[in-house]
Amino acid sequence: MAKKTAVIDLGSNSVRMVVFERTSRYGFFICSEHKKKVRLGENAYNNNKILQEEAMLKAEKALAYFKEKALKEKCRKIIAVGTSALRDAPNAKDFITRIAKNVGLNIKCINGKTESFLGGLAALNLLSNIQNATTIDIGGGSTELCLIKEGKIIDCISLDLGTVRLKEIFYDTKRLNVLDQFIQEALMQVPKRFQNDNIIAIGGSLRALSNSIMKKNSYPLKMIHNFSYSFEKEKNHIEKIQNAKNLVDFNIKKDRFDTIKEGCVIFLALAKNLKAKNIITSAVGVREGVFLSNLFQKYTKIKNDTTDFSKFNAKFPPNFNPSLKSLQDRFNIDYSDKSAYFANKLFDTLLPIHKVDINFKKDLLNAAKLAHIGERINFYFANEHSAYMALNGLHFGFSHKEILLISTLLKANGKKINPFAIEHIKELLPNNHILTWLNFILALAKKLAKDTDINLDFMLKNHTLYIYSDKKQIYFSKEEIKKISKPKLIILAFNQKN
């Protein structure tokens, strides 16, 4: 696969392009994103689904612009896919031929099941710990549902429910009296097995709703990906947006004003039908799914009669995270550094007295793997640089709680954590006991790794941590180690093995 790949998604409402850069076999990050509101499906739904000349011309110009941007960013591969408006249109082949001739791009028109699967593939791999959920991806022309069970995609469905479709057929023509019947008929196509406590919200309309909820609740982290909320608690807020006269009051961006209400109608109907409890927001969708299908080298042109998705499922290797690996790759992290190795051994040795849940060890080790990353910017205030890079670089596969914990530990760097400094994110962090112990273990592991690259053994006896070396006496800066903020009732002792 090319080092830089551009993926273009030609939807009914917008044309979007994402540029991905690989840093290793599976490590990657997003270089840039571009969006043009073309509305390829405009005036098509009331004209036998035929793409109109004005819309096609806008799309052609946008695609030419995106191709130029991709080439300037040195993308060696450009993948363009078309979704609902294109697959519905009788003149789709003519438009695809026109783009190939005038722009030099080959557009792949994907069916509804493939579109649904690609959104599910992206969510499954790039959200945090998804085991059982149903995705809802609301677009301009259609809505896709993907059923995930036990960490695998098992079914997909596409519905003719889209924001632009509803706007043109019902809202613009003042036929709202038959809108509910249209939606109910569509819902009848959804099998009961798609019902799920966890709903993954994909698409611009649903991200706009999540952003509105985040601002209403003064959520402490400005990160839409992996933001979750209770559907029951926020249902009333979404209904208010649906019926609002002034959307500015709800922190909805202007470019969403003309279709957000249609998005609310679709989402509310589906969420209720699926008996949703928890909504998880995904900032990834079809574009990321296309990239991953190429990364995993999986053929994802799924036939509409497909019932067995096992051959299409693909995931990252166990205990692998693409964002963490990408940071390590880009900033030349020293893989011989033993910070994570020592942190692992210290956590296990001290378990009888710290009694911290074993699930936090993963966060501790991920923090240890990034313990020196800030030094790649500047040695001075390296801990603050590390914290910032973790906060803004661990985008995929980490929950908000995990990101904030890792960032907080890196910033503390063994110093006592100021409760006032973390007051604004306190609701997303573990209690002070856990923070204190993880901070101590990480700082000690980092210091020991800096002083030696040989193996050390640890033993806990009577609240004293004995640190043994199997070679000659190793010099440790005990004065620096004394500066590490320690939990109560823990003493350090250094010894050489006999």
Short mmCIF file of C-alpha atoms in Angstrom, two decimals:
data_model
loop_
_atom_site.label_atom_id
_atom_site.label_comp_id
_atom_site.label_asym_id
_atom_site.label_seq_id
_atom_site.Cartn_x
_atom_site.Cartn_y
_atom_site.Cartn_z
CA MET A 1 0.00 0.00 0.00
CA ALA A 2 1.17 3.55 -0.75
CA LYS A 3 2.64 5.57 2.10
CA LYS A 4 0.03 8.30 1.53
CA THR A 5 -3.50 7.41 0.44
CA ALA A 6 -6.38 9.77 -0.29
CA VAL A 7 -9.92 8.44 0.10
CA ILE A 8 -12.77 10.43 -1.47
CA ASP A 9 -16.36 9.79 -0.43
CA LEU A 10 -18.93 11.16 -2.88
CA GLY A 11 -22.16 11.28 -0.90
CA SER A 12 -25.62 12.67 -1.57
CA ASN A 13 -24.91 15.76 0.52
CA SER A 14 -21.14 16.31 0.58
CA VAL A 15 -17.90 15.26 -1.03
CA ARG A 16 -15.18 14.54 1.52
CA MET A 17 -11.55 13.56 1.24
CA VAL A 18 -9.26 12.21 3.94
CA VAL A 19 -5.51 11.80 3.47
CA PHE A 20 -3.95 8.96 5.46
CA GLU A 21 -0.22 8.42 5.97
CA ARG A 22 1.18 5.07 6.97
CA THR A 23 4.14 5.06 9.36
CA SER A 24 4.60 1.25 9.43
CA ARG A 25 2.65 -1.89 8.51
CA TYR A 26 -0.40 -0.92 10.54
CA GLY A 27 0.56 2.41 12.09
CA PHE A 28 -1.06 5.45 10.46
CA PHE A 29 -2.46 8.90 11.09
CA ILE A 30 -4.70 11.39 9.28
CA CYS A 31 -2.76 14.15 7.52
CA SER A 32 -5.70 16.25 6.37
CA GLU A 33 -9.43 16.35 5.72
CA HIS A 34 -11.32 18.29 3.07
CA LYS A 35 -15.03 18.82 2.52
CA LYS A 36 -17.19 20.42 -0.16
CA LYS A 37 -20.94 20.65 0.20
CA VAL A 38 -21.90 19.64 -3.34
CA ARG A 39 -25.23 17.91 -2.75
CA LEU A 40 -25.02 15.53 -5.68
CA GLY A 41 -28.53 14.27 -4.92
CA GLU A 42 -30.08 17.76 -5.07
CA ASN A 43 -33.35 17.80 -7.04
CA ALA A 44 -32.80 14.16 -7.97
CA TYR A 45 -35.30 12.60 -5.56
CA ASN A 46 -38.18 14.53 -7.14
CA ASN A 47 -36.91 13.80 -10.68
CA ASN A 48 -36.89 10.00 -10.82
CA LYS A 49 -33.53 9.98 -9.00
CA ILE A 50 -31.76 11.37 -12.09
CA LEU A 51 -28.64 13.38 -11.25
CA GLN A 52 -29.10 16.99 -12.32
CA GLU A 53 -26.56 18.84 -14.47
CA GLU A 54 -25.90 21.61 -11.94
CA ALA A 55 -25.20 19.09 -9.18
CA MET A 56 -22.95 17.00 -11.44
CA LEU A 57 -20.97 20.08 -12.46
CA LYS A 58 -20.43 21.02 -8.80
CA ALA A 59 -19.30 17.48 -8.06
CA GLU A 60 -16.92 17.49 -11.01
CA LYS A 61 -15.28 20.72 -9.85
CA ALA A 62 -15.00 19.43 -6.28
CA LEU A 63 -13.43 16.16 -7.42
CA ALA A 64 -10.93 18.01 -9.62
CA TYR A 65 -10.01 20.21 -6.65
CA PHE A 66 -9.58 17.17 -4.36
CA LYS A 67 -7.40 15.39 -6.90
CA GLU A 68 -5.18 18.44 -7.15
CA LYS A 69 -4.91 18.62 -3.34
CA ALA A 70 -4.11 14.91 -3.11
CA LEU A 71 -1.32 15.19 -5.67
CA LYS A 72 0.13 18.23 -3.90
CA GLU A 73 0.16 16.20 -0.69
CA LYS A 74 2.10 13.51 -2.61
CA CYS A 75 -0.57 10.83 -2.37
CA ARG A 76 0.45 7.82 -4.41
CA LYS A 77 -3.02 6.34 -4.31
CA ILE A 78 -6.44 7.98 -4.65
CA ILE A 79 -9.58 5.92 -4.00
CA ALA A 80 -12.97 7.44 -4.81
CA VAL A 81 -16.27 5.84 -3.83
CA GLY A 82 -19.83 6.89 -4.53
CA THR A 83 -22.77 6.06 -2.28
CA SER A 84 -26.56 6.51 -2.23
CA ALA A 85 -27.20 9.28 -4.79
CA LEU A 86 -24.89 7.62 -7.29
CA ARG A 87 -26.20 4.07 -6.91
CA ASP A 88 -29.82 5.31 -7.15
CA ALA A 89 -29.29 7.35 -10.30
CA PRO A 90 -30.22 5.95 -13.75
CA ASN A 91 -27.49 8.17 -15.26
CA ALA A 92 -24.79 7.11 -12.77
CA LYS A 93 -22.67 5.37 -15.43
CA ASP A 94 -22.68 8.51 -17.57
CA PHE A 95 -21.50 10.59 -14.60
CA ILE A 96 -18.76 8.08 -13.70
CA THR A 97 -17.54 8.08 -17.32
CA ARG A 98 -17.58 11.88 -17.35
CA ILE A 99 -15.43 12.07 -14.20
CA ALA A 100 -12.98 9.49 -15.55
CA LYS A 101 -12.60 11.49 -18.77
CA ASN A 102 -12.56 15.05 -17.38
CA VAL A 103 -10.92 14.54 -13.98
CA GLY A 104 -9.02 11.28 -14.33
CA LEU A 105 -10.61 9.65 -11.30
CA ASN A 106 -12.24 6.23 -11.28
CA ILE A 107 -15.25 6.24 -8.96
CA LYS A 108 -16.36 2.94 -7.45
CA CYS A 109 -20.10 2.95 -6.84
CA ILE A 110 -20.66 0.83 -3.73
CA ASN A 111 -23.92 -0.81 -2.76
CA GLY A 112 -25.74 -0.25 0.52
CA LYS A 113 -24.39 -3.34 2.26
CA THR A 114 -20.81 -2.48 1.38
CA GLU A 115 -21.32 1.08 2.63
CA SER A 116 -22.79 -0.23 5.88
CA PHE A 117 -19.96 -2.73 6.31
CA LEU A 118 -17.23 -0.11 5.73
CA GLY A 119 -18.70 2.15 8.43
CA GLY A 120 -18.90 -0.80 10.80
CA LEU A 121 -15.34 -1.88 10.00
CA ALA A 122 -14.03 1.59 10.84
CA ALA A 123 -16.01 1.80 14.09
CA LEU A 124 -15.03 -1.69 15.20
CA ASN A 125 -11.31 -1.03 14.72
CA LEU A 126 -11.00 2.65 15.63
CA LEU A 127 -13.38 3.09 18.56
CA SER A 128 -12.53 1.81 22.04
CA ASN A 129 -13.36 -1.80 22.90
CA ILE A 130 -16.48 -2.36 20.78
CA GLN A 131 -17.97 -5.81 21.41
CA ASN A 132 -21.73 -5.51 20.93
CA ALA A 133 -23.32 -2.57 19.12
CA THR A 134 -25.36 -1.44 16.13
CA THR A 135 -24.11 1.40 13.97
CA ILE A 136 -26.40 4.08 12.58
CA ASP A 137 -24.82 6.01 9.71
CA ILE A 138 -27.14 8.76 8.50
CA GLY A 139 -26.24 10.25 5.12
CA GLY A 140 -27.95 12.50 2.63
CA GLY A 141 -29.61 9.71 0.66
CA SER A 142 -29.59 6.65 2.90
CA THR A 143 -28.99 5.32 6.39
CA GLU A 144 -26.84 2.26 7.02
CA LEU A 145 -27.04 -0.12 9.97
CA CYS A 146 -24.28 -2.57 10.86
CA LEU A 147 -24.71 -5.21 13.58
CA ILE A 148 -21.63 -6.05 15.68
CA LYS A 149 -21.66 -9.01 18.06
CA GLU A 150 -18.75 -10.32 20.14
CA GLY A 151 -16.38 -8.00 18.30
CA LYS A 152 -17.42 -9.13 14.80
CA ILE A 153 -19.66 -7.73 12.07
CA ILE A 154 -22.46 -10.20 11.45
CA ASP A 155 -25.07 -8.29 9.42
CA CYS A 156 -25.60 -5.08 7.43
CA ILE A 157 -28.60 -3.25 6.01
CA SER A 158 -29.21 -0.03 4.07
CA LEU A 159 -32.42 2.02 4.28
CA ASP A 160 -33.71 4.70 1.93
CA LEU A 161 -33.76 7.22 4.76
CA GLY A 162 -31.48 10.21 4.20
CA THR A 163 -31.52 13.85 5.22
CA VAL A 164 -31.53 15.27 1.67
CA ARG A 165 -34.01 12.62 0.51
CA LEU A 166 -36.47 13.54 3.30
CA LYS A 167 -35.93 17.25 2.80
CA GLU A 168 -36.77 17.19 -0.90
CA ILE A 169 -39.58 14.63 -0.82
CA PHE A 170 -41.39 15.78 2.35
CA TYR A 171 -40.14 19.06 3.84
CA ASP A 172 -39.72 21.10 0.63
CA THR A 173 -43.05 19.87 -0.73
CA LYS A 174 -44.92 20.36 2.59
CA ARG A 175 -45.93 16.68 2.69
CA LEU A 176 -45.10 16.16 6.35
CA ASN A 177 -48.43 14.43 6.92
CA VAL A 178 -47.10 11.27 5.21
CA LEU A 179 -43.54 11.44 6.55
CA ASP A 180 -44.22 9.26 9.57
CA GLN A 181 -45.75 6.53 7.42
CA PHE A 182 -42.69 6.59 5.14
CA ILE A 183 -40.35 6.20 8.10
CA GLN A 184 -42.39 3.43 9.69
CA GLU A 185 -42.38 1.47 6.44
CA ALA A 186 -38.60 1.78 6.32
CA LEU A 187 -38.27 0.63 9.94
CA MET A 188 -40.18 -2.53 9.10
CA GLN A 189 -37.15 -3.59 7.05
CA VAL A 190 -34.93 -3.66 10.16
CA PRO A 191 -34.75 -7.16 11.73
CA LYS A 192 -35.23 -7.36 15.51
CA ARG A 193 -31.73 -8.76 15.95
CA PHE A 194 -30.38 -5.27 15.23
CA GLN A 195 -31.82 -4.06 18.57
CA ASN A 196 -28.98 -3.13 20.88
CA ASP A 197 -28.20 -1.24 24.08
CA ASN A 198 -25.19 0.33 22.37
CA ILE A 199 -25.63 2.46 19.27
CA ILE A 200 -22.65 3.84 17.35
CA ALA A 201 -23.56 7.20 15.78
CA ILE A 202 -21.85 7.84 12.42
CA GLY A 203 -22.21 10.72 9.98
CA GLY A 204 -22.21 14.52 10.03
CA SER A 205 -25.73 14.93 11.39
CA LEU A 206 -25.11 12.68 14.38
CA ARG A 207 -21.72 14.27 15.10
CA ALA A 208 -23.49 17.64 15.12
CA LEU A 209 -25.96 16.32 17.70
CA SER A 210 -23.15 14.96 19.88
CA ASN A 211 -21.30 18.27 19.65
CA SER A 212 -24.45 20.10 20.77
CA ILE A 213 -24.83 17.74 23.74
CA MET A 214 -21.16 18.12 24.70
CA LYS A 215 -21.44 21.91 24.78
CA LYS A 216 -24.75 21.83 26.65
CA ASN A 217 -23.20 19.64 29.34
CA SER A 218 -19.86 21.53 29.42
CA TYR A 219 -18.05 18.30 28.64
CA PRO A 220 -14.39 18.71 29.66
CA LEU A 221 -12.76 17.21 26.56
CA LYS A 222 -13.05 18.67 23.05
CA MET A 223 -13.00 15.33 21.29
CA ILE A 224 -16.05 14.04 19.44
CA HIS A 225 -14.66 10.58 18.63
CA ASN A 226 -15.63 8.11 21.36
CA PHE A 227 -17.90 10.61 23.16
CA SER A 228 -20.87 8.75 24.60
CA TYR A 229 -24.16 9.75 26.19
CA SER A 230 -27.38 8.26 27.52
CA PHE A 231 -30.13 8.31 24.90
CA GLU A 232 -32.85 8.57 27.54
CA LYS A 233 -31.19 11.61 29.14
CA GLU A 234 -30.57 13.46 25.88
CA LYS A 235 -33.66 12.43 23.89
CA ASN A 236 -35.51 15.56 24.95
CA HIS A 237 -32.62 17.77 23.81
CA ILE A 238 -32.59 16.10 20.37
CA GLU A 239 -36.38 16.59 20.11
CA LYS A 240 -35.92 20.29 20.91
CA ILE A 241 -33.41 20.59 18.05
CA GLN A 242 -35.88 18.87 15.73
CA ASN A 243 -38.57 21.43 16.56
CA ALA A 244 -36.35 24.50 17.08
CA LYS A 245 -36.83 27.74 15.15
CA ASN A 246 -33.38 29.08 16.05
CA LEU A 247 -30.67 26.42 15.79
CA VAL A 248 -27.91 28.82 16.86
CA ASP A 249 -29.11 28.35 20.44
CA PHE A 250 -28.15 24.67 20.18
CA ASN A 251 -24.60 25.17 18.92
CA ILE A 252 -25.41 23.70 15.52
CA LYS A 253 -23.14 24.88 12.69
CA LYS A 254 -24.81 26.82 9.90
CA ASP A 255 -23.91 24.30 7.22
CA ARG A 256 -26.13 21.80 9.07
CA PHE A 257 -29.17 24.06 9.45
CA ASP A 258 -30.99 22.81 6.36
CA THR A 259 -30.79 19.07 7.11
CA ILE A 260 -30.26 18.64 10.87
CA LYS A 261 -33.99 18.38 11.62
CA GLU A 262 -34.34 15.57 9.09
CA GLY A 263 -31.36 13.91 10.77
CA CYS A 264 -33.10 14.18 14.14
CA VAL A 265 -36.29 12.60 12.75
CA ILE A 266 -34.38 9.62 11.36
CA PHE A 267 -32.19 9.16 14.42
CA LEU A 268 -34.98 9.40 16.97
CA ALA A 269 -37.10 6.89 15.06
CA LEU A 270 -34.24 4.41 14.68
CA ALA A 271 -32.89 4.78 18.23
CA LYS A 272 -36.34 4.11 19.68
CA ASN A 273 -36.91 1.19 17.31
CA LEU A 274 -33.54 -0.35 18.25
CA LYS A 275 -34.20 0.24 21.99
CA ALA A 276 -30.99 2.24 22.35
CA LYS A 277 -29.59 3.06 25.77
CA ASN A 278 -26.04 4.26 25.19
CA ILE A 279 -24.94 6.33 22.17
CA ILE A 280 -21.26 6.20 21.17
CA THR A 281 -20.12 8.84 18.72
CA SER A 282 -17.80 7.84 15.90
CA ALA A 283 -15.77 10.39 13.96
CA VAL A 284 -14.87 7.64 11.48
CA GLY A 285 -16.99 6.04 8.81
CA VAL A 286 -16.91 4.96 5.18
CA ARG A 287 -13.65 6.77 4.32
CA GLU A 288 -11.75 5.13 7.16
CA GLY A 289 -13.42 1.81 6.31
CA VAL A 290 -12.16 2.06 2.73
CA PHE A 291 -8.64 2.79 3.98
CA LEU A 292 -8.72 -0.10 6.46
CA SER A 293 -10.04 -2.55 3.88
CA ASN A 294 -6.98 -1.69 1.78
CA LEU A 295 -4.69 -1.81 4.80
CA PHE A 296 -5.98 -5.26 5.75
CA GLN A 297 -6.08 -6.22 2.05
CA LYS A 298 -9.65 -7.41 2.38
CA TYR A 299 -12.00 -7.43 -0.59
CA THR A 300 -15.11 -5.53 0.51
CA LYS A 301 -17.44 -5.40 -2.47
CA ILE A 302 -20.21 -7.14 -0.59
CA LYS A 303 -23.10 -8.57 -2.56
CA ASN A 304 -26.59 -7.55 -1.50
CA ASP A 305 -27.50 -11.17 -0.77
CA THR A 306 -24.49 -11.71 1.52
CA THR A 307 -25.35 -13.38 4.81
CA ASP A 308 -21.89 -14.61 5.87
CA PHE A 309 -19.60 -11.72 6.78
CA SER A 310 -16.86 -13.86 8.37
CA LYS A 311 -14.53 -13.62 5.36
CA PHE A 312 -14.77 -9.82 5.35
CA ASN A 313 -14.06 -9.24 9.07
CA ALA A 314 -10.57 -7.96 9.81
CA LYS A 315 -8.99 -6.43 12.90
CA PHE A 316 -5.62 -5.16 14.09
CA PRO A 317 -3.29 -7.67 15.78
CA PRO A 318 -3.98 -8.27 19.52
CA ASN A 319 -2.76 -5.51 21.85
CA PHE A 320 -1.96 -3.27 18.87
CA ASN A 321 -3.06 0.35 18.53
CA PRO A 322 -2.47 2.30 15.28
CA SER A 323 -2.33 5.74 16.94
CA LEU A 324 0.17 4.65 19.61
CA LYS A 325 2.34 2.94 16.98
CA SER A 326 2.13 5.97 14.72
CA LEU A 327 3.39 8.27 17.50
CA GLN A 328 6.24 5.89 18.27
CA ASP A 329 7.15 5.67 14.59
CA ARG A 330 7.00 9.38 13.83
CA PHE A 331 9.00 10.48 16.84
CA ASN A 332 11.61 7.70 16.79
CA ILE A 333 10.83 6.27 20.21
CA ASP A 334 13.71 4.18 21.55
CA TYR A 335 12.27 0.65 21.61
CA SER A 336 15.14 -0.58 23.80
CA ASP A 337 13.97 1.69 26.63
CA LYS A 338 12.79 -0.43 29.56
CA SER A 339 10.28 2.02 31.05
CA ALA A 340 7.29 -0.16 30.11
CA TYR A 341 9.14 -3.34 31.12
CA PHE A 342 9.94 -2.00 34.59
CA ALA A 343 6.46 -0.47 34.98
CA ASN A 344 4.93 -3.88 34.30
CA LYS A 345 7.12 -5.63 36.89
CA LEU A 346 6.64 -2.87 39.48
CA PHE A 347 2.85 -2.93 39.11
CA ASP A 348 2.76 -6.69 39.70
CA THR A 349 5.25 -6.60 42.60
CA LEU A 350 3.41 -3.80 44.41
CA LEU A 351 -0.08 -5.20 43.75
CA PRO A 352 -0.51 -6.52 47.34
CA ILE A 353 -0.33 -3.00 48.73
CA HIS A 354 -1.63 -0.75 45.95
CA LYS A 355 -4.58 -3.05 45.08
CA VAL A 356 -5.25 -1.06 41.89
CA ASP A 357 -7.57 -2.78 39.41
CA ILE A 358 -5.51 -4.78 36.91
CA ASN A 359 -7.33 -3.03 34.04
CA PHE A 360 -5.37 0.15 34.79
CA LYS A 361 -2.08 -1.61 34.02
CA LYS A 362 -2.76 -1.24 30.30
CA ASP A 363 -3.00 2.56 30.67
CA LEU A 364 0.17 2.59 32.78
CA LEU A 365 2.12 0.64 30.16
CA ASN A 366 0.85 2.81 27.30
CA ALA A 367 1.96 5.88 29.23
CA ALA A 368 5.36 4.26 29.77
CA LYS A 369 5.71 3.61 26.03
CA LEU A 370 5.31 7.37 25.47
CA ALA A 371 7.30 8.47 28.52
CA HIS A 372 10.11 10.04 26.47
CA ILE A 373 8.20 11.25 23.44
CA GLY A 374 8.18 14.88 24.61
CA GLU A 375 11.97 14.95 24.52
CA ARG A 376 11.71 14.76 20.73
CA ILE A 377 10.38 18.33 20.85
CA ASN A 378 12.51 19.77 23.64
CA PHE A 379 14.21 18.31 26.69
CA TYR A 380 12.92 21.14 28.83
CA PHE A 381 9.30 20.63 29.91
CA ALA A 382 9.43 17.27 28.10
CA ASN A 383 6.73 15.85 30.38
CA GLU A 384 4.31 18.57 29.31
CA HIS A 385 5.12 17.97 25.65
CA SER A 386 4.53 14.23 26.17
CA ALA A 387 1.17 14.90 27.81
CA TYR A 388 0.05 17.16 24.96
CA MET A 389 1.13 14.67 22.29
CA ALA A 390 -0.72 11.84 24.02
CA LEU A 391 -3.84 13.97 24.47
CA ASN A 392 -3.95 14.94 20.81
CA GLY A 393 -2.32 11.93 19.17
CA LEU A 394 -4.07 8.93 20.76
CA HIS A 395 -7.11 9.40 18.56
CA PHE A 396 -8.02 5.84 17.61
CA GLY A 397 -8.87 2.95 19.91
CA PHE A 398 -8.66 4.85 23.20
CA SER A 399 -11.57 5.94 25.38
CA HIS A 400 -11.65 9.51 26.69
CA LYS A 401 -10.91 8.22 30.18
CA GLU A 402 -7.86 6.32 28.95
CA ILE A 403 -6.51 9.30 27.00
CA LEU A 404 -6.89 11.67 29.94
CA LEU A 405 -5.32 9.21 32.40
CA ILE A 406 -2.30 8.63 30.17
CA SER A 407 -1.89 12.37 29.55
CA THR A 408 -2.24 13.18 33.28
CA LEU A 409 0.40 10.62 34.27
CA LEU A 410 2.84 11.88 31.65
CA LYS A 411 2.38 15.48 32.74
CA ALA A 412 2.77 14.70 36.46
CA ASN A 413 6.09 12.93 35.84
CA GLY A 414 6.35 11.78 39.46
CA LYS A 415 5.40 15.08 41.06
CA LYS A 416 2.38 15.30 43.32
CA ILE A 417 -0.75 15.80 41.24
CA ASN A 418 -2.39 19.12 42.00
CA PRO A 419 -6.13 18.47 42.55
CA PHE A 420 -6.98 21.97 41.29
CA ALA A 421 -5.14 21.32 38.02
CA ILE A 422 -7.34 18.33 37.23
CA GLU A 423 -10.61 19.63 38.67
CA HIS A 424 -12.10 20.25 35.19
CA ILE A 425 -11.49 16.62 34.13
CA LYS A 426 -11.98 14.96 37.51
CA GLU A 427 -15.17 13.18 36.41
CA LEU A 428 -13.20 11.27 33.76
CA LEU A 429 -10.22 10.31 35.95
CA PRO A 430 -9.87 7.51 38.52
CA ASN A 431 -9.70 8.36 42.24
CA ASN A 432 -6.67 9.90 43.94
CA HIS A 433 -5.43 6.55 45.31
CA ILE A 434 -5.14 5.10 41.80
CA LEU A 435 -3.60 8.26 40.35
CA THR A 436 -1.00 8.41 43.13
CA TRP A 437 0.12 4.82 42.69
CA LEU A 438 0.23 4.88 38.89
CA ASN A 439 2.13 8.19 38.97
CA PHE A 440 4.68 6.72 41.38
CA ILE A 441 5.16 3.48 39.43
CA LEU A 442 5.56 5.27 36.08
CA ALA A 443 8.04 7.81 37.43
CA LEU A 444 10.12 5.16 39.18
CA ALA A 445 10.13 2.89 36.11
CA LYS A 446 11.13 5.81 33.90
CA LYS A 447 13.98 6.76 36.25
CA LEU A 448 15.28 3.20 36.55
CA ALA A 449 15.16 2.78 32.76
CA LYS A 450 17.14 5.98 32.32
CA ASP A 451 19.89 4.74 34.67
CA THR A 452 20.23 1.20 33.32
CA ASP A 453 19.25 -1.11 30.50
CA ILE A 454 19.99 -4.32 32.41
CA ASN A 455 17.32 -6.44 34.02
CA LEU A 456 16.28 -5.59 37.55
CA ASP A 457 14.29 -7.66 40.00
CA PHE A 458 11.85 -6.33 42.55
CA MET A 459 10.67 -7.77 45.84
CA LEU A 460 8.14 -6.40 48.30
CA LYS A 461 8.62 -7.17 51.97
CA ASN A 462 7.07 -5.33 54.94
CA HIS A 463 6.13 -2.32 52.80
CA THR A 464 9.70 -2.05 51.51
CA LEU A 465 10.40 -2.37 47.80
CA TYR A 466 13.78 -4.00 47.28
CA ILE A 467 15.41 -3.31 43.91
CA TYR A 468 18.04 -5.87 42.90
CA SER A 469 20.57 -5.81 40.07
CA ASP A 470 22.21 -8.98 38.80
CA LYS A 471 25.48 -7.29 37.89
CA LYS A 472 27.82 -4.88 39.56
CA GLN A 473 26.44 -2.17 41.77
CA ILE A 474 24.55 0.25 39.55
CA TYR A 475 24.57 3.92 40.30
CA PHE A 476 21.11 5.32 40.94
CA SER A 477 20.54 8.98 41.66
CA LYS A 478 18.81 8.44 44.99
CA GLU A 479 18.28 12.17 45.38
CA GLU A 480 16.23 12.23 42.17
CA ILE A 481 14.29 9.14 43.20
CA LYS A 482 13.49 10.79 46.53
CA LYS A 483 11.78 13.58 44.59
CA ILE A 484 9.19 11.15 43.23
CA SER A 485 5.90 11.56 45.04
CA LYS A 486 5.40 8.27 46.88
CA PRO A 487 2.26 6.76 48.34
CA LYS A 488 2.32 6.39 52.10
CA LEU A 489 3.98 3.39 53.76
CA ILE A 490 6.36 2.53 50.91
CA ILE A 491 10.15 2.45 51.32
CA LEU A 492 12.75 1.88 48.60
CA ALA A 493 15.93 -0.18 49.10
CA PHE A 494 18.67 -0.94 46.56
CA ASN A 495 20.64 -4.18 46.69
CA GLN A 496 22.95 -6.28 44.57
CA LYS A 497 22.18 -9.95 44.07
CA ASN A 498 24.53 -12.36 45.78
#
